[in-house]
PDB file of C-alpha atoms in Angstrom:
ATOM      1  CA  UNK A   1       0.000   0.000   0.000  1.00 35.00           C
ATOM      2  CA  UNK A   2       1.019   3.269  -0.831  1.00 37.00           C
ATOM      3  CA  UNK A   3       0.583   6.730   1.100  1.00 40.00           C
ATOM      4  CA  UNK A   4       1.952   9.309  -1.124  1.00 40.00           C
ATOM      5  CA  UNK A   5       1.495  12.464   0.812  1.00 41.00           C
ATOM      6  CA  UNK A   6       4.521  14.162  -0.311  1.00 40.00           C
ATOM      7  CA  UNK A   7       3.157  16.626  -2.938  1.00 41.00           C
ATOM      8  CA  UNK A   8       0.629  17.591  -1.104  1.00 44.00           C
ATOM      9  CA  UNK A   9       2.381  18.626   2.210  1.00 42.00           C
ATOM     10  CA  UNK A  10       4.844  20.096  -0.040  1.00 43.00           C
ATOM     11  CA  UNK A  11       2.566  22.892  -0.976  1.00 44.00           C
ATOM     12  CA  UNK A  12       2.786  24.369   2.539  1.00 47.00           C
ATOM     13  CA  UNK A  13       6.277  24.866   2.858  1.00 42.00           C
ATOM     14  CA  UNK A  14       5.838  26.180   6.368  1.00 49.00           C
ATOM     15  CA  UNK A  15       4.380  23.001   7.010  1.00 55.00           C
ATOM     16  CA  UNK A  16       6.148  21.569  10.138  1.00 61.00           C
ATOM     17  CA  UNK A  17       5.288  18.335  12.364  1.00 67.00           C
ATOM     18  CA  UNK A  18       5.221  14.687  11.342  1.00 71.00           C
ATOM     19  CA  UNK A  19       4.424  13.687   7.465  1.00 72.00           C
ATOM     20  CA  UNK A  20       3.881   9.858   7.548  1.00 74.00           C
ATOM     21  CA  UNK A  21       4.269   8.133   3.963  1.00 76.00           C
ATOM     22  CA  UNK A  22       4.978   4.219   3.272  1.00 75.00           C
ATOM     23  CA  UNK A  23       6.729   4.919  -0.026  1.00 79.00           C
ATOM     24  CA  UNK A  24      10.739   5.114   0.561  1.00 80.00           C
ATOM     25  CA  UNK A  25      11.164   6.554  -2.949  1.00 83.00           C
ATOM     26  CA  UNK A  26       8.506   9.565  -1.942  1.00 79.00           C
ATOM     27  CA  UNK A  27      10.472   9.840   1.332  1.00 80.00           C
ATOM     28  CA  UNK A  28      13.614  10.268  -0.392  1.00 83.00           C
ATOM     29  CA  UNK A  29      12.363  13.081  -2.529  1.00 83.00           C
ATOM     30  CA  UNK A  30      11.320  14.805   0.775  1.00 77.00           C
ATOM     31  CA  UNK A  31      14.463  14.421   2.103  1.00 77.00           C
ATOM     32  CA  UNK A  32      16.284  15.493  -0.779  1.00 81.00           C
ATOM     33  CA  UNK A  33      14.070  18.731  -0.880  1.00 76.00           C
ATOM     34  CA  UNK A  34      14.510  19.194   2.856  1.00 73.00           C
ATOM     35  CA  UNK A  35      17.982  18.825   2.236  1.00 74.00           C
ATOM     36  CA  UNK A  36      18.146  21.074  -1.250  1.00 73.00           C
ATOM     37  CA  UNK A  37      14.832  23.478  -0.417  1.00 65.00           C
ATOM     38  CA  UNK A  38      16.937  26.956  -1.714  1.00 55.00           C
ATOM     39  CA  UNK A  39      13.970  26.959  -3.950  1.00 51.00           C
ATOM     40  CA  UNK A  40      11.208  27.257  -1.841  1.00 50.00           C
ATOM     41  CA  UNK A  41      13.344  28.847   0.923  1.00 47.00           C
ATOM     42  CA  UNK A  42      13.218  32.001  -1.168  1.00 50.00           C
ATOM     43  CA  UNK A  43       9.870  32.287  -0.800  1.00 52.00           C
ATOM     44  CA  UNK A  44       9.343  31.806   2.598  1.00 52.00           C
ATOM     45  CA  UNK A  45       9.743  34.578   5.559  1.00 54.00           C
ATOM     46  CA  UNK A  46      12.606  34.065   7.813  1.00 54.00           C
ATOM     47  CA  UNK A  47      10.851  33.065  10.671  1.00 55.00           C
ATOM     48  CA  UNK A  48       9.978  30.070   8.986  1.00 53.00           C
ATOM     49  CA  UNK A  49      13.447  29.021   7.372  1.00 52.00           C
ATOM     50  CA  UNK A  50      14.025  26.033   9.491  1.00 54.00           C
ATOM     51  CA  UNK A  51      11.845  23.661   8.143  1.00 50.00           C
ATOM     52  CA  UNK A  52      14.480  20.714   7.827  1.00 50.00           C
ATOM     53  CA  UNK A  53      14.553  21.083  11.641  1.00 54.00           C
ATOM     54  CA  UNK A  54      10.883  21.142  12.030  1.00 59.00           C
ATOM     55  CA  UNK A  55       9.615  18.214   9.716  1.00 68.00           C
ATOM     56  CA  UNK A  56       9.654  14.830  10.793  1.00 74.00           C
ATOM     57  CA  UNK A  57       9.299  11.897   8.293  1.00 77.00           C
ATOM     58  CA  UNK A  58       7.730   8.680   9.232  1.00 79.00           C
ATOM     59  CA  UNK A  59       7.899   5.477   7.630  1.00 81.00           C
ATOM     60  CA  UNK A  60       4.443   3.892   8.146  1.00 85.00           C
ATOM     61  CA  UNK A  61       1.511   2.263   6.568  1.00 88.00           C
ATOM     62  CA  UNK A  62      -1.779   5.215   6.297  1.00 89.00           C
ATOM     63  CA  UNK A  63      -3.926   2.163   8.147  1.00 92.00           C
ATOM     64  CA  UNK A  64      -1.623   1.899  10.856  1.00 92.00           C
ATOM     65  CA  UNK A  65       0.006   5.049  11.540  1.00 90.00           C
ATOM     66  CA  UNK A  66       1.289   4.249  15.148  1.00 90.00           C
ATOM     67  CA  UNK A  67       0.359   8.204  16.154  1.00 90.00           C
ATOM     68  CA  UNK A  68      -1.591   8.973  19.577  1.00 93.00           C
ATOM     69  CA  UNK A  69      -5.216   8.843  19.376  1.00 96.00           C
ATOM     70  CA  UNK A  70      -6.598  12.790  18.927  1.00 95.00           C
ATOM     71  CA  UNK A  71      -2.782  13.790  18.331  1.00 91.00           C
ATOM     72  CA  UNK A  72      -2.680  15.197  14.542  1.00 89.00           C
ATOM     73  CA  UNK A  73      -4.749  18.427  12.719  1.00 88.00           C
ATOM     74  CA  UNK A  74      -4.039  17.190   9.044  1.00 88.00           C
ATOM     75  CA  UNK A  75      -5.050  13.818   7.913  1.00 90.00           C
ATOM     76  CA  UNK A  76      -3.898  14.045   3.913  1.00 87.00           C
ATOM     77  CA  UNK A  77      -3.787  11.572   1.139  1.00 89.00           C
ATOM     78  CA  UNK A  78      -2.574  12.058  -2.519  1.00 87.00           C
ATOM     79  CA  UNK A  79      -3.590   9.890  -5.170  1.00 89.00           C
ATOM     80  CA  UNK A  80      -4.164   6.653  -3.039  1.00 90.00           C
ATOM     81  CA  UNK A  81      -7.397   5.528  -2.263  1.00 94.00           C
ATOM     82  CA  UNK A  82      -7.704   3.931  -5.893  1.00 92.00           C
ATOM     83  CA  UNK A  83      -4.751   2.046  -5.088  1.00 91.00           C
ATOM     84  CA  UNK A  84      -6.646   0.410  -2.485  1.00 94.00           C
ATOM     85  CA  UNK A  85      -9.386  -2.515  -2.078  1.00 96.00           C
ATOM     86  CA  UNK A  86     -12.332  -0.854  -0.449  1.00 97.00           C
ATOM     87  CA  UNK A  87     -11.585  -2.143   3.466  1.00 97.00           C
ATOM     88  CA  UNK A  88      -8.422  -0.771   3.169  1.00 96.00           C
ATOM     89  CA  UNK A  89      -9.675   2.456   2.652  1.00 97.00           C
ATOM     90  CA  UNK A  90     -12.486   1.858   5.427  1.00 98.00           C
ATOM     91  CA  UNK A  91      -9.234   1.125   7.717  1.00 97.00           C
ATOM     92  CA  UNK A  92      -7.065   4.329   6.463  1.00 96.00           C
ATOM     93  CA  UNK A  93     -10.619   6.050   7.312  1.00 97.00           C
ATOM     94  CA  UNK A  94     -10.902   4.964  10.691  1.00 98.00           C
ATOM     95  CA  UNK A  95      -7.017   5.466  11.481  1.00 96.00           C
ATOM     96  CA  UNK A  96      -8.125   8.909  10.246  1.00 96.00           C
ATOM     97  CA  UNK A  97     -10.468   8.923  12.541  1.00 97.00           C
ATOM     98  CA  UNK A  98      -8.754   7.859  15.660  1.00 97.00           C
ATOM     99  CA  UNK A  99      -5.658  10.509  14.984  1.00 95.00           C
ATOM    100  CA  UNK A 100      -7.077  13.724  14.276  1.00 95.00           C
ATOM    101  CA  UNK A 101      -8.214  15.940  16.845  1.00 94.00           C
ATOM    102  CA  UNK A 102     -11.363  16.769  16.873  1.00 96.00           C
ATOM    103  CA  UNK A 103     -12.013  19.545  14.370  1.00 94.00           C
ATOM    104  CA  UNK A 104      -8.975  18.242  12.937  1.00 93.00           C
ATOM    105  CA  UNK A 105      -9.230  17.598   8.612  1.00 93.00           C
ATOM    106  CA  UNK A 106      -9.550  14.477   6.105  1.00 94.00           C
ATOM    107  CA  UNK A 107      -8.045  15.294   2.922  1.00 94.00           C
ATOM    108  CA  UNK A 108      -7.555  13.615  -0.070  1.00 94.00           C
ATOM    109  CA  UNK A 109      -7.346  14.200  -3.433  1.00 94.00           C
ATOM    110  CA  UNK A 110      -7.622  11.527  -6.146  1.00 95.00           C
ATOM    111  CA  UNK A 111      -9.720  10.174  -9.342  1.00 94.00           C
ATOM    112  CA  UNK A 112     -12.903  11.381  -9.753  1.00 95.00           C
ATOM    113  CA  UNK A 113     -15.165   8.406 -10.371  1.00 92.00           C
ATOM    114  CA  UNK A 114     -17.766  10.891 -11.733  1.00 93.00           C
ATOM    115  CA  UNK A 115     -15.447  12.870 -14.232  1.00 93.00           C
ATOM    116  CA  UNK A 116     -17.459  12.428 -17.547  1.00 92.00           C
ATOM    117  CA  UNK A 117     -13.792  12.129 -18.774  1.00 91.00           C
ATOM    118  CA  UNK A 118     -12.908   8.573 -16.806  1.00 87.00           C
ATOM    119  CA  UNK A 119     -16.809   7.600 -17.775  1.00 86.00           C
ATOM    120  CA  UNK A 120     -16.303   8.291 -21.560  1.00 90.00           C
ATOM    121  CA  UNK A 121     -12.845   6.398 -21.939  1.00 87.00           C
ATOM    122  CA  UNK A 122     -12.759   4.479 -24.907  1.00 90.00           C
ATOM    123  CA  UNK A 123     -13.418   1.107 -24.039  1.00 88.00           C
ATOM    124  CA  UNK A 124      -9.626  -0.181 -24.805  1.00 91.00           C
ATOM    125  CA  UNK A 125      -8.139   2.904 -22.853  1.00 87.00           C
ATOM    126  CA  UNK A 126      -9.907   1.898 -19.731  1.00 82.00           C
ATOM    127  CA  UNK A 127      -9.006  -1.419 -20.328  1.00 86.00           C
ATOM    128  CA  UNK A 128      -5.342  -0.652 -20.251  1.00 86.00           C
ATOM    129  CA  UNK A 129      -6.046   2.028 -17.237  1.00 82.00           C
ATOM    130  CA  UNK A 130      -7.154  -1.140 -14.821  1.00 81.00           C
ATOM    131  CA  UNK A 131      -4.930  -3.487 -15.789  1.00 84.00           C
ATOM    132  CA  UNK A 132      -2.177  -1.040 -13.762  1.00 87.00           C
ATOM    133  CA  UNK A 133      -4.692  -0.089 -11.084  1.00 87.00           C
ATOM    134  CA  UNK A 134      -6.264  -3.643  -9.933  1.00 88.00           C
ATOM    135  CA  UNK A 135      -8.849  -1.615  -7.235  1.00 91.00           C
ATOM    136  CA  UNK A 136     -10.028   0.394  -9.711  1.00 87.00           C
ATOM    137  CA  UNK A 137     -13.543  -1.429 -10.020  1.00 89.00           C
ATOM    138  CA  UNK A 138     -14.169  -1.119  -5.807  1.00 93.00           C
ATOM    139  CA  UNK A 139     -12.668   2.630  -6.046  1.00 93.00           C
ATOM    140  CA  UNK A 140     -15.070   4.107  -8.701  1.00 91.00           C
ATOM    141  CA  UNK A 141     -18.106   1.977  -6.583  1.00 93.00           C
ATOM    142  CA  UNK A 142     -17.377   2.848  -3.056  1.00 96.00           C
ATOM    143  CA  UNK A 143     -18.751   5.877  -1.842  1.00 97.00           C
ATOM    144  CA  UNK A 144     -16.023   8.087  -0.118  1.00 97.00           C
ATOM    145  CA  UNK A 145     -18.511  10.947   1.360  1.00 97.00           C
ATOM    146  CA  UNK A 146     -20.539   7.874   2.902  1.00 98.00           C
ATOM    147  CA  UNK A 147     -17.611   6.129   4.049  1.00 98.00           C
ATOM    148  CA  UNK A 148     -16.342   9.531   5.622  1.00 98.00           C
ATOM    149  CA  UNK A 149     -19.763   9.874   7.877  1.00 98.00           C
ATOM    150  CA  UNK A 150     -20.111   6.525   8.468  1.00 98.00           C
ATOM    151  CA  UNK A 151     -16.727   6.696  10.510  1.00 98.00           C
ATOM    152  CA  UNK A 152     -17.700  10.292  12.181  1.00 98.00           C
ATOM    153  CA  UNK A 153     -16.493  12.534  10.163  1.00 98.00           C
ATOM    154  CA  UNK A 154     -18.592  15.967   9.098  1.00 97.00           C
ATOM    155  CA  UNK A 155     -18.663  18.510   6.873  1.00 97.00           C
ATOM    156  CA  UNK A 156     -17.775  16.215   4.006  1.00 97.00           C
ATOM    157  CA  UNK A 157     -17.500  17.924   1.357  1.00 95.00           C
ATOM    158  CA  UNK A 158     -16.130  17.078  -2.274  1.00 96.00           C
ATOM    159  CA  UNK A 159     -14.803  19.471  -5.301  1.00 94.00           C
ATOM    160  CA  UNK A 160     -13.389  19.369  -8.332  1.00 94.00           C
ATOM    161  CA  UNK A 161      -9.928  19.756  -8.993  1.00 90.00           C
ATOM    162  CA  UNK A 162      -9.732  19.048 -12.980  1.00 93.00           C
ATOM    163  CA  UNK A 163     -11.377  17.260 -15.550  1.00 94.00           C
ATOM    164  CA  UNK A 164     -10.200  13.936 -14.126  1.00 93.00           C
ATOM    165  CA  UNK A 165      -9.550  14.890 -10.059  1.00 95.00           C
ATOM    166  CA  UNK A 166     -11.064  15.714  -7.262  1.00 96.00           C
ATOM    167  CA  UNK A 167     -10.784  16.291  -3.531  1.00 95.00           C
ATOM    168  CA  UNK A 168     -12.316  15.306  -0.569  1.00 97.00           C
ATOM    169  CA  UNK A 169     -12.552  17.176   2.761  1.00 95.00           C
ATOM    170  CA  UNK A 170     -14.098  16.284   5.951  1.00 97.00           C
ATOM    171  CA  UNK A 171     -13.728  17.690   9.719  1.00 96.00           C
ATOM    172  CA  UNK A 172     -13.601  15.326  12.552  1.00 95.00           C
TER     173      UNK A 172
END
């Protein structure tokens, strides 16, 4: 399983605490821009310029996390609830659950199973498409706003992000 949530914490370069991801090739580009962040340090105001010291990375699996119950504010995954059978989203759901604080956010931003774009692949193009992503059949039938109350959450709320994408908020 895959937790990918990099690019997304990468956005908020003042983004400090722990960032948990179960891909060592995603945690090596965060090190590396940790390590190499001239970039971004530009950018940011001096007071914030010491985010190698204030990021921690975590090597963990999204279901399992190993964080204190009520202990985060950000719950965020990128593109990896398709990746996913549908209980192992129901689990990375609850561990959602169990870690945020309350009034804490879910996240996520992924495929869209109602972009008229997926819908109207050709035939052989979808084809192709699952035969890469194996849980693509319980990912475009499961419904992630249900899902999200079921375990608690509120405020669910979902919004495009493209033609194809789309994210998924909810507050604990």
């Amino acid at each position: 399983m895959s937790f990918h949530v990099v690019p997304f914490v990468l956005c908020f370069v003042s983004a400090g605490g722990k960032h948990l991801c179960s891909s060592t090739h995603m945690l090596a580009v965060a090190a590396y821009r940790d390590a190499n962040e001239t970039s971004m340090i530009q950018r940011v105001p001096a007071e914030n310029k010491s985010l190698k010291q204030r990021r921690n990375w975590v090597h963990k699996k999204a279901e399992d996390t190993g964080f204190e119950t009520s202990s985060m504010d950000l719950f965020s995954l990128s593109f990896v609830l398709h990746e996913l059978p549908q209980q192992a989203t129901r689990d990375v759901i609850a561990e959602a659950a169990r870690v945020l604080r309350p009034g804490g956010v879910f996240v996520m931003c992924d495929n869209n199973p109602l972009s008229a774009v997926i819908q109207n692949l050709p035939p052989v193009i979808f084809t192709l498409m699952k035969s890469t992503e194996p849980h693509s059949d319980e990912y475009f039938s499961f419904n992630m706003e249900q899902a999200l109350r079921d375990a608690g959450f509120t405020q669910v709320h979902t919004e495009i992000m493209d033609p194809r994408h789309r994210i998924v908020l909810a507050t604990r």
